[in-house]
Amino acid sequence: MKNIHEVEIKIENKEWNDALDKSFEKAKNSVKVDGFRKGMIPRNIFEKKFGKESLYEEAINIVLPSAYDKVFKENKDLEPIMQPSIDIKEIDENSVTFIFKITTRPEIKIKKYKNLDVKKEKVNVTKEEIDHQIDHLREQYADMVIKNGKIENGDTAVIDFEGFKDGVAFDGGKGENYPLEIGSNTFIPGFEEQLISHKAGDEFDVLVTFPEEYASEELKGQKAVFKVKVHEVKTKELPKLDEEFFKDLGYDNVSTEEQLRDLIKADLEAKKEYENENKYVDDLLAEVAKNTQIEVPEELIHDEAHHMVHNYEEQLKMQGITLEMFYQFTNSNEEALIEQMTPEAKKRVEYRFILEEIIKLENIDVTDEEVESHIDKICKDYNMKKEDLIKEYGNLDTIKYDLKMQKALDSLKK
């Protein structure tokens, strides 16, 4: 690729010898050799026992910053877009030679980014969507009450159960006073349906066949019998659409169903508008990408995928789930998750380069006043201090960069 550059840097003579000396001074204090006090072993004895090579790793760490500086002093035209990768070409007691692989901004040619035939979807909230949201809210605040009649779909049956295969009870197949919501599909397919029409006090058998993809090798695809006893049946009692319910929802200014519907409609419209805006931006960038020639470095895509995995890990932590737990639940691993993230990572990197190119083509810039105004608005909206916000971003240049990218997006929308 044209934007991958290999630079060779050799560290030798006094600089390398000094680094080996410092490496020895550090190493001799961490080894114990019979006949010598700790830290007093002569250099020649140390090298004979441990080898000269044992000093190389620390010496490399000492000279690496200097080698890094030399790369960019000697190649001022190279502007890396990611951390260079470093390999060691040769190393001995006289010198070390590094190969720096530097990735610079890829060449990008946008054939068309104006007058794009991309339309933004109109926001429309239906009566059915409002009804569904109200039903969902009522379900959340429903009371569970004892029911004397037969079990129906949506009821919760409190049951004892024990599973048998070929007349023998199997591990993990027993439960007592288990609250099972009929229709939740949390049990083996066919189990919940066979509870319908039974009532409290009934004892009966439920016949099932375990799915072929079931986790247990012993049970997958096998027939089984569950002995079930129903202790009680509970049903949901939905709240009435009255002021008490509206207050439970936290809506102090709502006193009628009509006001509730208006509020829900406004919330749904705002949510749809946000989703439509995101889709519109994505559609615009996708259309520009069709008319763009760019070769994105694989290393950059890989870095972005790793960044996305890290962000996903943070989201899981907020739900009390670790990445290891996620891998266990989904029967996957880090490699599989990165592979899953890679297409989206490639798209994000491409879109970022496209917007940066539009910034150049349109001569987009951001003034210090615009940056200050933006910071003040965010601080006011989120009740933050200016220094905390800048620390969150990293620096003012990052905020400025984000504003330029937003202006590039705005120019696309126009």
Short mmCIF file of C-alpha atoms in Angstrom, two decimals, residues 14-24 55 58-60 62-63:
data_model
loop_
_atom_site.label_atom_id
_atom_site.label_comp_id
_atom_site.label_asym_id
_atom_site.label_seq_id
_atom_site.Cartn_x
_atom_site.Cartn_y
_atom_site.Cartn_z
CA LYS A 14 28.39 4.98 22.25
CA GLU A 15 24.59 5.26 22.42
CA TRP A 16 24.09 1.48 22.24
CA ASN A 17 27.03 0.76 24.57
CA ASP A 18 25.66 3.23 27.15
CA ALA A 19 22.27 1.52 26.96
CA LEU A 20 23.89 -1.90 27.54
CA ASP A 21 25.80 -0.45 30.50
CA LYS A 22 22.59 0.88 32.06
CA SER A 23 20.87 -2.43 31.38
CA PHE A 24 23.69 -4.26 33.20
CA LEU A 55 20.89 -7.28 28.46
CA GLU A 58 16.21 -3.46 28.68
CA ALA A 59 18.72 -1.73 26.40
CA ILE A 60 16.11 -1.68 23.61
CA ILE A 62 16.29 2.63 26.77
CA VAL A 63 17.14 3.56 23.15
#
